[in-house]
mmCIF file of C-alpha atoms in Angstrom:
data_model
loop_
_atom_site.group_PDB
_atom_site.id
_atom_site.type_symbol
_atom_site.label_atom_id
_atom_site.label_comp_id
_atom_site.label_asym_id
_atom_site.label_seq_id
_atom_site.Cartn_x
_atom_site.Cartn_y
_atom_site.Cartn_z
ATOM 1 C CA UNK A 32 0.000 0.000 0.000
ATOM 2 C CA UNK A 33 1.686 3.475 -0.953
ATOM 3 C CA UNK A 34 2.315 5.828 2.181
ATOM 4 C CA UNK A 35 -0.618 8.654 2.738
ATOM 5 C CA UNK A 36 -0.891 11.399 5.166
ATOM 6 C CA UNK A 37 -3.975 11.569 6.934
ATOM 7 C CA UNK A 38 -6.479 14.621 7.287
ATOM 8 C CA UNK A 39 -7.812 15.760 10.344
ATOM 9 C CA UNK A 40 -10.834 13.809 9.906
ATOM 10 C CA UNK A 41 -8.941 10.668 8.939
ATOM 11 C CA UNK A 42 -6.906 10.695 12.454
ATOM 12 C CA UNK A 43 -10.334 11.000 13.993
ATOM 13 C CA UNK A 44 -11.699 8.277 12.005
ATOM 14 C CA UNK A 45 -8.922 5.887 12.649
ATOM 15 C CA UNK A 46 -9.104 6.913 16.755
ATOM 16 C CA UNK A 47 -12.815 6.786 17.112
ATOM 17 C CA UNK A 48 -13.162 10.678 17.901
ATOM 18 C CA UNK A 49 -15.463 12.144 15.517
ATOM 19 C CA UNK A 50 -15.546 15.834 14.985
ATOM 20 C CA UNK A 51 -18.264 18.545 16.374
ATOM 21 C CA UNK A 52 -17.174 21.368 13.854
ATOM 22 C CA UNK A 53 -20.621 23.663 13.595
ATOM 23 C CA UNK A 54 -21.217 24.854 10.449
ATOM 24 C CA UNK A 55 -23.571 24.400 7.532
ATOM 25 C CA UNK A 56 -23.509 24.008 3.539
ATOM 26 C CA UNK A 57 -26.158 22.940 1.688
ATOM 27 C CA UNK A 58 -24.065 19.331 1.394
ATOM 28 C CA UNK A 59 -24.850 18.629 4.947
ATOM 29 C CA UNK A 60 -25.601 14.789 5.054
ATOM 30 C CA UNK A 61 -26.069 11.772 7.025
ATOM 31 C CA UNK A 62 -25.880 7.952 7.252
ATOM 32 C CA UNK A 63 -28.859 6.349 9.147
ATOM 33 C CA UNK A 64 -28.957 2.367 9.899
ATOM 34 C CA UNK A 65 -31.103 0.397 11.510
ATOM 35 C CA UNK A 66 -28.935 -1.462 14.014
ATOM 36 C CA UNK A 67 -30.912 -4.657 13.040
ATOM 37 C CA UNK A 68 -27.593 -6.846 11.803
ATOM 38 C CA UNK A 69 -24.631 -6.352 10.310
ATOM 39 C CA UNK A 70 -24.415 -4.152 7.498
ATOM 40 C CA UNK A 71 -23.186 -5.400 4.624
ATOM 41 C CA UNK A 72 -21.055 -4.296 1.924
ATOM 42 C CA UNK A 73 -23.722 -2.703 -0.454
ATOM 43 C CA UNK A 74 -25.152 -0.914 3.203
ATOM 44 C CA UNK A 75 -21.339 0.277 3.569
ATOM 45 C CA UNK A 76 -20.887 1.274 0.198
ATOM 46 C CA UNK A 77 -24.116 3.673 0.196
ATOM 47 C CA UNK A 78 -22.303 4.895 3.609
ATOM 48 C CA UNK A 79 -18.689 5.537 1.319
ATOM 49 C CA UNK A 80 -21.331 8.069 -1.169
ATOM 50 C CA UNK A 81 -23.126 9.545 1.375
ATOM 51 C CA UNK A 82 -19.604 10.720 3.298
ATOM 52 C CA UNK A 83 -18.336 11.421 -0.274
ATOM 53 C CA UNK A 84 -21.443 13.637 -0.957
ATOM 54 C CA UNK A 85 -21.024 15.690 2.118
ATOM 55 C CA UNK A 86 -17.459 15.801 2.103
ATOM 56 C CA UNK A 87 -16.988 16.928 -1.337
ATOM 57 C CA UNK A 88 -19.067 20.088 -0.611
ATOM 58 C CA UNK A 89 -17.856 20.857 2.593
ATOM 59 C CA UNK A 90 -20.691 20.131 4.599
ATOM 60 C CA UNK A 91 -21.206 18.328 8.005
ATOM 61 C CA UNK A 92 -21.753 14.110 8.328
ATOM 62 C CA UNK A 93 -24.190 12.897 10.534
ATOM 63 C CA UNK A 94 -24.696 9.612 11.998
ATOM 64 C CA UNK A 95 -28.203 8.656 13.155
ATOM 65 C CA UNK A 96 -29.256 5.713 14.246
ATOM 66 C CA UNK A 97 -32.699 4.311 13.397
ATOM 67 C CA UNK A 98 -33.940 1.865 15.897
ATOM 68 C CA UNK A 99 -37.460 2.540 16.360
ATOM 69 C CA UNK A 100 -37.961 -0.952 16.059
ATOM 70 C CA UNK A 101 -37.500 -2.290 19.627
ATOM 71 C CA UNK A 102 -37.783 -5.550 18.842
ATOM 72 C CA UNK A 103 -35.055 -5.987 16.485
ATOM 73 C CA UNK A 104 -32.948 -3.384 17.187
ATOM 74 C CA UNK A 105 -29.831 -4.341 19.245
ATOM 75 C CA UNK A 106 -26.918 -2.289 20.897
ATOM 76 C CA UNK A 107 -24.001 -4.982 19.797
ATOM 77 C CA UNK A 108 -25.753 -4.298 16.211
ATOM 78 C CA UNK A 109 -25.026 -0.875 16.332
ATOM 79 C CA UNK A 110 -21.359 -1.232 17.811
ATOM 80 C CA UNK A 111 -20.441 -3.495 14.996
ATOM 81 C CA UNK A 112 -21.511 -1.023 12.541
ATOM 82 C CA UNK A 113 -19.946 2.116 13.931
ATOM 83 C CA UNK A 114 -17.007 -0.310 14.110
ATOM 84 C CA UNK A 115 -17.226 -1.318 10.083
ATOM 85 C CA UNK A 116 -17.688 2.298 9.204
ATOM 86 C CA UNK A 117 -14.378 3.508 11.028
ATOM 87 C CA UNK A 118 -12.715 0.434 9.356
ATOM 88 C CA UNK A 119 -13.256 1.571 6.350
ATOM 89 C CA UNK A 120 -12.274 5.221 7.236
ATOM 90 C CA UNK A 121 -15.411 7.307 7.303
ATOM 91 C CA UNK A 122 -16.209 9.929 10.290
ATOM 92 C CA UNK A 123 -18.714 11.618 11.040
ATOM 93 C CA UNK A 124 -19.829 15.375 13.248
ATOM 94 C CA UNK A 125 -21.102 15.030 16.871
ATOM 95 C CA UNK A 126 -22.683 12.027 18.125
ATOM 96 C CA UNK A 127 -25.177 9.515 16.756
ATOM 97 C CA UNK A 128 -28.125 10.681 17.372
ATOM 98 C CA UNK A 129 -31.013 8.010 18.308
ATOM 99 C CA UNK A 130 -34.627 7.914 17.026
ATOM 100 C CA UNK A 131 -35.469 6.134 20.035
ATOM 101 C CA UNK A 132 -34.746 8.950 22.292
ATOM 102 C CA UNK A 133 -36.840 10.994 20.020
ATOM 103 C CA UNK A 134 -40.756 10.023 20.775
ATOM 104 C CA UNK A 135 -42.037 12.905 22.202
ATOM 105 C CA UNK A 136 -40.384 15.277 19.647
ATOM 106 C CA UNK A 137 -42.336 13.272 16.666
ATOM 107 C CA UNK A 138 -45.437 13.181 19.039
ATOM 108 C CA UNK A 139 -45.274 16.681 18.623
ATOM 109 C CA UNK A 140 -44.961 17.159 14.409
ATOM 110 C CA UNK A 141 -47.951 14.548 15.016
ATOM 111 C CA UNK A 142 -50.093 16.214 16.870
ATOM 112 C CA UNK A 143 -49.386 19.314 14.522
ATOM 113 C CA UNK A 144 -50.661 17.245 11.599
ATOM 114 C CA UNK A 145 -53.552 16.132 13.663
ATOM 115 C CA UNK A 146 -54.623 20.303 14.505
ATOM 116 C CA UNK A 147 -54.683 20.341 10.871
ATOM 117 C CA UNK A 148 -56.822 17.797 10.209
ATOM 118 C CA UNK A 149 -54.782 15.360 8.350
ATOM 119 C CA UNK A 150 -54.942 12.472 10.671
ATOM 120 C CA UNK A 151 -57.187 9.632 10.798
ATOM 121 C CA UNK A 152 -57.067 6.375 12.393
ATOM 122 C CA UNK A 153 -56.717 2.905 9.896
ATOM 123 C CA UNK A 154 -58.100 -0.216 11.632
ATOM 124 C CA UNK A 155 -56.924 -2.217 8.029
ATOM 125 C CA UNK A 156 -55.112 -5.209 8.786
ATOM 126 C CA UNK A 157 -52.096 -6.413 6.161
ATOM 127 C CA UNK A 158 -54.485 -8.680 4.493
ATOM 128 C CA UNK A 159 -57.067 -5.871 3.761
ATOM 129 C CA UNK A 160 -54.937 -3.112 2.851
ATOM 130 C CA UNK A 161 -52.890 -5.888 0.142
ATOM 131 C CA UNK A 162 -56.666 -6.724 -1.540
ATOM 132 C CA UNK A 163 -57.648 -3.026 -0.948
ATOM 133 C CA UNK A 164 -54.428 -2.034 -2.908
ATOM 134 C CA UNK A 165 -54.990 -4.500 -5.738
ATOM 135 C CA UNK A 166 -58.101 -2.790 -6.606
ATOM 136 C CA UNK A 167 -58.294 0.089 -9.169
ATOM 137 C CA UNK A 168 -58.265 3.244 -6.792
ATOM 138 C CA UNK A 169 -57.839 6.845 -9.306
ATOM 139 C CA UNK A 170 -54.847 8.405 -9.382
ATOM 140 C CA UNK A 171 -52.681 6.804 -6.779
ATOM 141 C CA UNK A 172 -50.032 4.349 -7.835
ATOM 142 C CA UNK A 173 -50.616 0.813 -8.033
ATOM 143 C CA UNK A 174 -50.255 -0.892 -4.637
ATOM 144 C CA UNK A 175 -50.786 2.309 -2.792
ATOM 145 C CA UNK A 176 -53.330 2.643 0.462
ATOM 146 C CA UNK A 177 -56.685 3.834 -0.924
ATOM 147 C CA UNK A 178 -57.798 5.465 2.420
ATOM 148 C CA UNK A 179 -60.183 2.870 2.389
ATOM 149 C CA UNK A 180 -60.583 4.198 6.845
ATOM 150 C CA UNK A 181 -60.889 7.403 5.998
ATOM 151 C CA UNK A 182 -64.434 7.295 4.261
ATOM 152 C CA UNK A 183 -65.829 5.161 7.404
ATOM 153 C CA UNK A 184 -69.375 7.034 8.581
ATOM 154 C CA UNK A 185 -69.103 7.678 12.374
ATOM 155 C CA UNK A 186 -70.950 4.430 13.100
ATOM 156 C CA UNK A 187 -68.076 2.367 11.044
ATOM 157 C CA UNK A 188 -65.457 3.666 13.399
ATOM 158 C CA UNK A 189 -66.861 3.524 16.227
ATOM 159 C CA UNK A 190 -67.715 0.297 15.945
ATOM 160 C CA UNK A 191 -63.820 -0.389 14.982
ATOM 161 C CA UNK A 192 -62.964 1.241 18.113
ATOM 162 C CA UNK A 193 -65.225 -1.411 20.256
ATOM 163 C CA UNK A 194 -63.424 -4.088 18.759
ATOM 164 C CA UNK A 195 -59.937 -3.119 20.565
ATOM 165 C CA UNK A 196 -58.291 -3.726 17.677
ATOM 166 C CA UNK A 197 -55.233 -1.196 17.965
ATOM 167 C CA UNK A 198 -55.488 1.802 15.003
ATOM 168 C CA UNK A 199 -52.542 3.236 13.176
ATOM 169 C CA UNK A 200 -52.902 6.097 12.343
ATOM 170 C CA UNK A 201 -52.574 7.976 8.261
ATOM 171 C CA UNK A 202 -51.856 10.924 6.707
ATOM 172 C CA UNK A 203 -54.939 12.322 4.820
ATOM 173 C CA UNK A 204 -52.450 12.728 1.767
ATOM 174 C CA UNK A 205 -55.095 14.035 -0.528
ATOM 175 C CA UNK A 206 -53.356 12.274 -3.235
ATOM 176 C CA UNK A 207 -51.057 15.261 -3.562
ATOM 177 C CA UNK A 208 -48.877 15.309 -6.606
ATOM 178 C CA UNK A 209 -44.764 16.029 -5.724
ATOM 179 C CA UNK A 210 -42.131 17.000 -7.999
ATOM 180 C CA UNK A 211 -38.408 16.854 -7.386
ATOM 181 C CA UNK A 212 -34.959 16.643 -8.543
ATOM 182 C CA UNK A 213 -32.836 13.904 -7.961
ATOM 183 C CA UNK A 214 -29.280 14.195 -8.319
ATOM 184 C CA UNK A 215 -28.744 11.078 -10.456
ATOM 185 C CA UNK A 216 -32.326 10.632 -11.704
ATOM 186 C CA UNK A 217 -33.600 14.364 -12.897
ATOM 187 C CA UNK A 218 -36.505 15.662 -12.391
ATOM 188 C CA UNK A 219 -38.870 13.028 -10.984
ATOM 189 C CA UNK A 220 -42.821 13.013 -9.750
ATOM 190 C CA UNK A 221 -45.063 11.153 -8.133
ATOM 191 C CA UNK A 222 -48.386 11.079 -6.337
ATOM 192 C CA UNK A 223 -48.515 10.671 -2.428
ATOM 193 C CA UNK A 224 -50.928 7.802 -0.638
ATOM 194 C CA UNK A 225 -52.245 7.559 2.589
ATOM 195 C CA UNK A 226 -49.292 6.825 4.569
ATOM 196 C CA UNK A 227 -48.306 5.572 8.116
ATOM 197 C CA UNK A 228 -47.502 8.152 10.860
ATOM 198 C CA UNK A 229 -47.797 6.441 14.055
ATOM 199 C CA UNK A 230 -48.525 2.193 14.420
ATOM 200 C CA UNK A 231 -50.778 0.257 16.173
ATOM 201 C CA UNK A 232 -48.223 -0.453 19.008
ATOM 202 C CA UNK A 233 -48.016 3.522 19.445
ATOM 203 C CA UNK A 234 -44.113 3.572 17.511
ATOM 204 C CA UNK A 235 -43.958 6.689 15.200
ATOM 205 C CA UNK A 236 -43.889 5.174 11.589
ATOM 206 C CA UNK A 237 -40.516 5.824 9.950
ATOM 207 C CA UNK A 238 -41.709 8.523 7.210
ATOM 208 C CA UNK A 239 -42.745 10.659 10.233
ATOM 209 C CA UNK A 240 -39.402 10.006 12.206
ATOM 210 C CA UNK A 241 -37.023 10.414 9.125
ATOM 211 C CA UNK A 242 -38.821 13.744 8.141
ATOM 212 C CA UNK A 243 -38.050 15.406 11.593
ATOM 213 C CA UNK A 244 -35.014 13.913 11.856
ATOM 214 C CA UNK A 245 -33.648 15.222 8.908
ATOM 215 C CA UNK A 246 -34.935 18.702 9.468
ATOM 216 C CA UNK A 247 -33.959 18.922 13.535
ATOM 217 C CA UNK A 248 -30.635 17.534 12.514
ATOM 218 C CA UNK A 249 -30.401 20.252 9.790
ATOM 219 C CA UNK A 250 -29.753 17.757 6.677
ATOM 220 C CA UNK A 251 -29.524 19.753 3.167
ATOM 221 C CA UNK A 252 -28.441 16.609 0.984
ATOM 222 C CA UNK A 253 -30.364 13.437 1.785
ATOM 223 C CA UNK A 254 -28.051 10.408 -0.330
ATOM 224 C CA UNK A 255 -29.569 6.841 -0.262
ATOM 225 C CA UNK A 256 -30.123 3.980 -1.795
ATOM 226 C CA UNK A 257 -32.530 4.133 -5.117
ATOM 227 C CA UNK A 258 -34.953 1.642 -3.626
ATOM 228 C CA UNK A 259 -36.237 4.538 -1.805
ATOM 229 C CA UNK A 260 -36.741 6.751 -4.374
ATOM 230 C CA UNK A 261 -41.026 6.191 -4.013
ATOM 231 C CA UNK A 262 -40.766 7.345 -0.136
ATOM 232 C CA UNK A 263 -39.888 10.603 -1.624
ATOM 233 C CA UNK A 264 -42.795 12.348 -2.402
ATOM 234 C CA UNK A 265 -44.089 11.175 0.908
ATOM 235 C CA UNK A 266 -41.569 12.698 3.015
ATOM 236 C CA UNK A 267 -41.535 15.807 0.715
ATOM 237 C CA UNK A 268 -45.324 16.449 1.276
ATOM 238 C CA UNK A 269 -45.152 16.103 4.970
ATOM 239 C CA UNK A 270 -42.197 18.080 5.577
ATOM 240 C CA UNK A 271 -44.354 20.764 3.577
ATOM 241 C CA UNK A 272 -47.504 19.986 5.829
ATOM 242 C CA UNK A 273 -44.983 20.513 8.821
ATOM 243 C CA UNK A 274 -43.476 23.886 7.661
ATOM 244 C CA UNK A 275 -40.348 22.158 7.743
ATOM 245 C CA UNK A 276 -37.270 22.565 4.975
ATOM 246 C CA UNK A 277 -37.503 20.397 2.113
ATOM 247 C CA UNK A 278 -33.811 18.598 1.656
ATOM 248 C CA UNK A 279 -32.753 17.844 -1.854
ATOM 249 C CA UNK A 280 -31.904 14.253 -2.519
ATOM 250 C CA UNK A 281 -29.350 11.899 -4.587
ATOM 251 C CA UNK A 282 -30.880 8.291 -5.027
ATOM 252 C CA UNK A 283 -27.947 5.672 -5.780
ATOM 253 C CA UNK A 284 -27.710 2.842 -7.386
ATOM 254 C CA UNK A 285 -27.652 -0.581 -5.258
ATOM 255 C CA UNK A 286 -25.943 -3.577 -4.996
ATOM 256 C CA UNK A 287 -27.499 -6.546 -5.794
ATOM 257 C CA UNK A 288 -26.621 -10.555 -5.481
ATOM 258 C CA UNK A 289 -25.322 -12.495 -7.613
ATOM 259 C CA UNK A 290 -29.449 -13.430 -8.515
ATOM 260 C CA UNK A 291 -30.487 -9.910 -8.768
ATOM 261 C CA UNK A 292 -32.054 -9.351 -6.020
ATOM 262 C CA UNK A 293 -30.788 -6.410 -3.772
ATOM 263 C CA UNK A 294 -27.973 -7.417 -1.633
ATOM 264 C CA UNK A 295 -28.218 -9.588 1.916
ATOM 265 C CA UNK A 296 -26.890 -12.234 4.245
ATOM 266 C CA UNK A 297 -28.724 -14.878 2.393
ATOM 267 C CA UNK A 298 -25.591 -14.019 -0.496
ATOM 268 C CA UNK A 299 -23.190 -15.461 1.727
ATOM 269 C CA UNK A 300 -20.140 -13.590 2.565
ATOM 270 C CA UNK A 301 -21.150 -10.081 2.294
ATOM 271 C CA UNK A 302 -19.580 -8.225 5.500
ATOM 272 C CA UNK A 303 -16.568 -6.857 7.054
ATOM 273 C CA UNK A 304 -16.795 -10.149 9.462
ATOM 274 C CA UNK A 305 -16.224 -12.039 5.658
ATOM 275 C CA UNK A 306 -13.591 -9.288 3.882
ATOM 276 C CA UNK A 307 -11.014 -7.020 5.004
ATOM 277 C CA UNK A 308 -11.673 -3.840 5.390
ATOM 278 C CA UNK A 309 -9.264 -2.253 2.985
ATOM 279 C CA UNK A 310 -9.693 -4.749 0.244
ATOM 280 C CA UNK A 311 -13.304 -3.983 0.535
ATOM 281 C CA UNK A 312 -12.966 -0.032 -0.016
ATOM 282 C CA UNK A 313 -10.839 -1.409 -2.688
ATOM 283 C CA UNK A 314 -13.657 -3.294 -3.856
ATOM 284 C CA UNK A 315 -16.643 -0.289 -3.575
ATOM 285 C CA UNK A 316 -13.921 2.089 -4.968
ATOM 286 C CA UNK A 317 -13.614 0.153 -8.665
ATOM 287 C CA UNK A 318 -17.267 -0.339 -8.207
ATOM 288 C CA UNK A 319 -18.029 3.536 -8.419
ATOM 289 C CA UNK A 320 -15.368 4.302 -10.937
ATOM 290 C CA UNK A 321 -13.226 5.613 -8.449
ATOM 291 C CA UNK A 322 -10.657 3.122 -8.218
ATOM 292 C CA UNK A 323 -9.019 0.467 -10.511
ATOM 293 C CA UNK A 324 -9.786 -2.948 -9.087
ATOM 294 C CA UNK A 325 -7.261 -4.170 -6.450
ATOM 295 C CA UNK A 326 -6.045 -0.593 -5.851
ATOM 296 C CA UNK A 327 -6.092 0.136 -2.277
ATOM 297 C CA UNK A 328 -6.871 3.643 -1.579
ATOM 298 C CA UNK A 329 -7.969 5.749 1.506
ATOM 299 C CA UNK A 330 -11.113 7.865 1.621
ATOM 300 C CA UNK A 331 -9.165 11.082 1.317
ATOM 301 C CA UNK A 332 -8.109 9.633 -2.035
ATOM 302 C CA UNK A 333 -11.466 9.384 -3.029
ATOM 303 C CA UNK A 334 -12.749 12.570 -2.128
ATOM 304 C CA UNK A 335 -10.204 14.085 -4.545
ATOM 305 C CA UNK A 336 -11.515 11.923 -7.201
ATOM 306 C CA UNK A 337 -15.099 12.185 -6.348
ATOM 307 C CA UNK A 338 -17.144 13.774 -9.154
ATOM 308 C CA UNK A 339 -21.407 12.974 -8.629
ATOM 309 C CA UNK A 340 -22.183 13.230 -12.197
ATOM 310 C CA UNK A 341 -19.373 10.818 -13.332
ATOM 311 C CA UNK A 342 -21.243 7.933 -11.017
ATOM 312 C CA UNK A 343 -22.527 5.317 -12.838
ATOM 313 C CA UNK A 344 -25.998 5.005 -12.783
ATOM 314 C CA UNK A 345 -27.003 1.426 -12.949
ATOM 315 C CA UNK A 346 -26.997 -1.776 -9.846
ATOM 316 C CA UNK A 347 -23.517 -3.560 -9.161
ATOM 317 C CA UNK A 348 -23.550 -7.242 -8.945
ATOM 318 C CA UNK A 349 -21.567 -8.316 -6.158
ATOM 319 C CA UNK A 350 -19.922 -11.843 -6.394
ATOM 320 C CA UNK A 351 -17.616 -12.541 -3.120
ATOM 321 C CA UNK A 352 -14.135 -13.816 -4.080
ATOM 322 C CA UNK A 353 -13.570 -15.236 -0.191
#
């Protein structure tokens, strides 16, 4: 491996001190995991462009971590990946923030959305909303909610409510047509269903939570994978609803398995527990266009080669030689 010097933000990398800089550009971007599992090396590789994204503009990295999700979310899950991102040389500003320590603040944008009257309760369970979606329903998109709770007469709810059947509870989107630009996909619309806010077991929905998040944590540039590119309009419209600032996104392509599908443990050896670390920079590097294959480089390196409109714009097939 050729010698390097390392930046500021390398050392703190490589130490485990990340840096609390203020300031603000509109590149200001974040990483947010579920600490669920392991992440694996398509997971890590989204992490690599998000950090290059901010980076390259100057702007502040943020770590959140999204474990709403009681049940599954674990603490030695969320050590391992702060561990796997710091092997492969990202840092971050300030500390990880934590959704779960967040409740009452999206209680609030909830109850805001509520004064407004566009909140209703949805006693639909998965079964009912799938045939409810597989009917014709105007102009949403196929396999969207139809609102099929909100046009219940008084007596239909309340007789839901006797049942003690637990309610989530829906935006009343008003099928409300969003238009945005995507870094790497142009100018892009869609129209917004009935979505979650809050579930039945009274845990804010994650298109409320990321919403707030990204506005209370002042993110500019939201970078993610492109499977998420339809919960944009939906988190676009209810940051609007909120009076909240609308962040402008960059929706990258995945990695997928060997079969197609997008990228998991079922692929076999697909983490940093499987790969080392600097072979598998090596790896996203040559994936991106950023690196021949085999060359090792450093994350500094990459920032000086970093150019968003050079990044290729189709899936990588990842086939593990280990």
């Amino acid at each position: 491996m050729r010698s390097q010097s390392m930046s500021s933000s390398m050392r703190a990398a490589a130490t485990g001190r990340h840096t609390s800089e203020p300031m603000s550009s509109p590149s200001d971007g974040r990483y947010a995991p579920s600490p669920s599992g392991r992440l694996h090396l398509g997971n890590l590789r989204t992490a690599l462009l998000a950090w290059l994204f901010a980076r390259s503009g100057g702007g502040r990295f943020l770590l959140r971590i999204e474990d709403l999700d009681a049940a599954r979310s674990k603490r030695e899950h969320e050590r391992t990946q702060i561990d796997d991102l710091v092997a492969i040389g990202l840092d971050w500003d300030g500390e990880p923030l934590h959704q779960s320590a967040r409740t009452e603040r999206y209680r609030e944008a909830l109850e805001e959305l509520r004064r407004g009257g566009r909140v209703y309760p949805c006693w639909c369970t998965r079964a009912e909303i799938r045939a409810a979606a597989e009917a014709p329903h105007g102009p949403l998109p196929e396999g969207a909610y139809p609102g099929t709770c909100r046009r219940l007469s008084d007596a239909e709810r309340a007789e839901r409510e006797r049942s003690g059947r637990p309610a989530a509870l829906r935006l009343d989107a008003q099928a409300a047509q969003v238009e945005f630009e995507d870094r790497l996909h142009g100018t892009l619309s869609g129209v917004v269903d009935d979505f979650v806010l809050w579930r039945g077991d009274d845990t804010p929905a994650y298109q409320l939570a990321v919403v707030v998040d990204d506005a209370d944590q002042g993110v500019r540039e939201v970078v993610r994978g492109d499977d998420l590119l339809d919960s944009t309009p939906r988190q676009l419209e209810l940051a609007r609803l909120l009076g909240l600032p609308q962040p402008r996104y960059a929706h990258v392509p995945l990695v997928l398995g060997p079969d197609g599908a997008r990228l998991a443990k079922r692929h076999g050896s697909v983490t940093l527990g499987d790969h080392d670390p600097a072979r598998a920079l090596s790896w996203m590097a040559a994936s991106l266009d950023l690196g021949e294959p085999g060359e090792r480089v450093s994350p500094s390196e990459l920032l000086d080669r970093f150019d968003p409109a050079a990044l290729p714009r189709e899936p990588t097939i990842f086939v593990s030689e280990e």
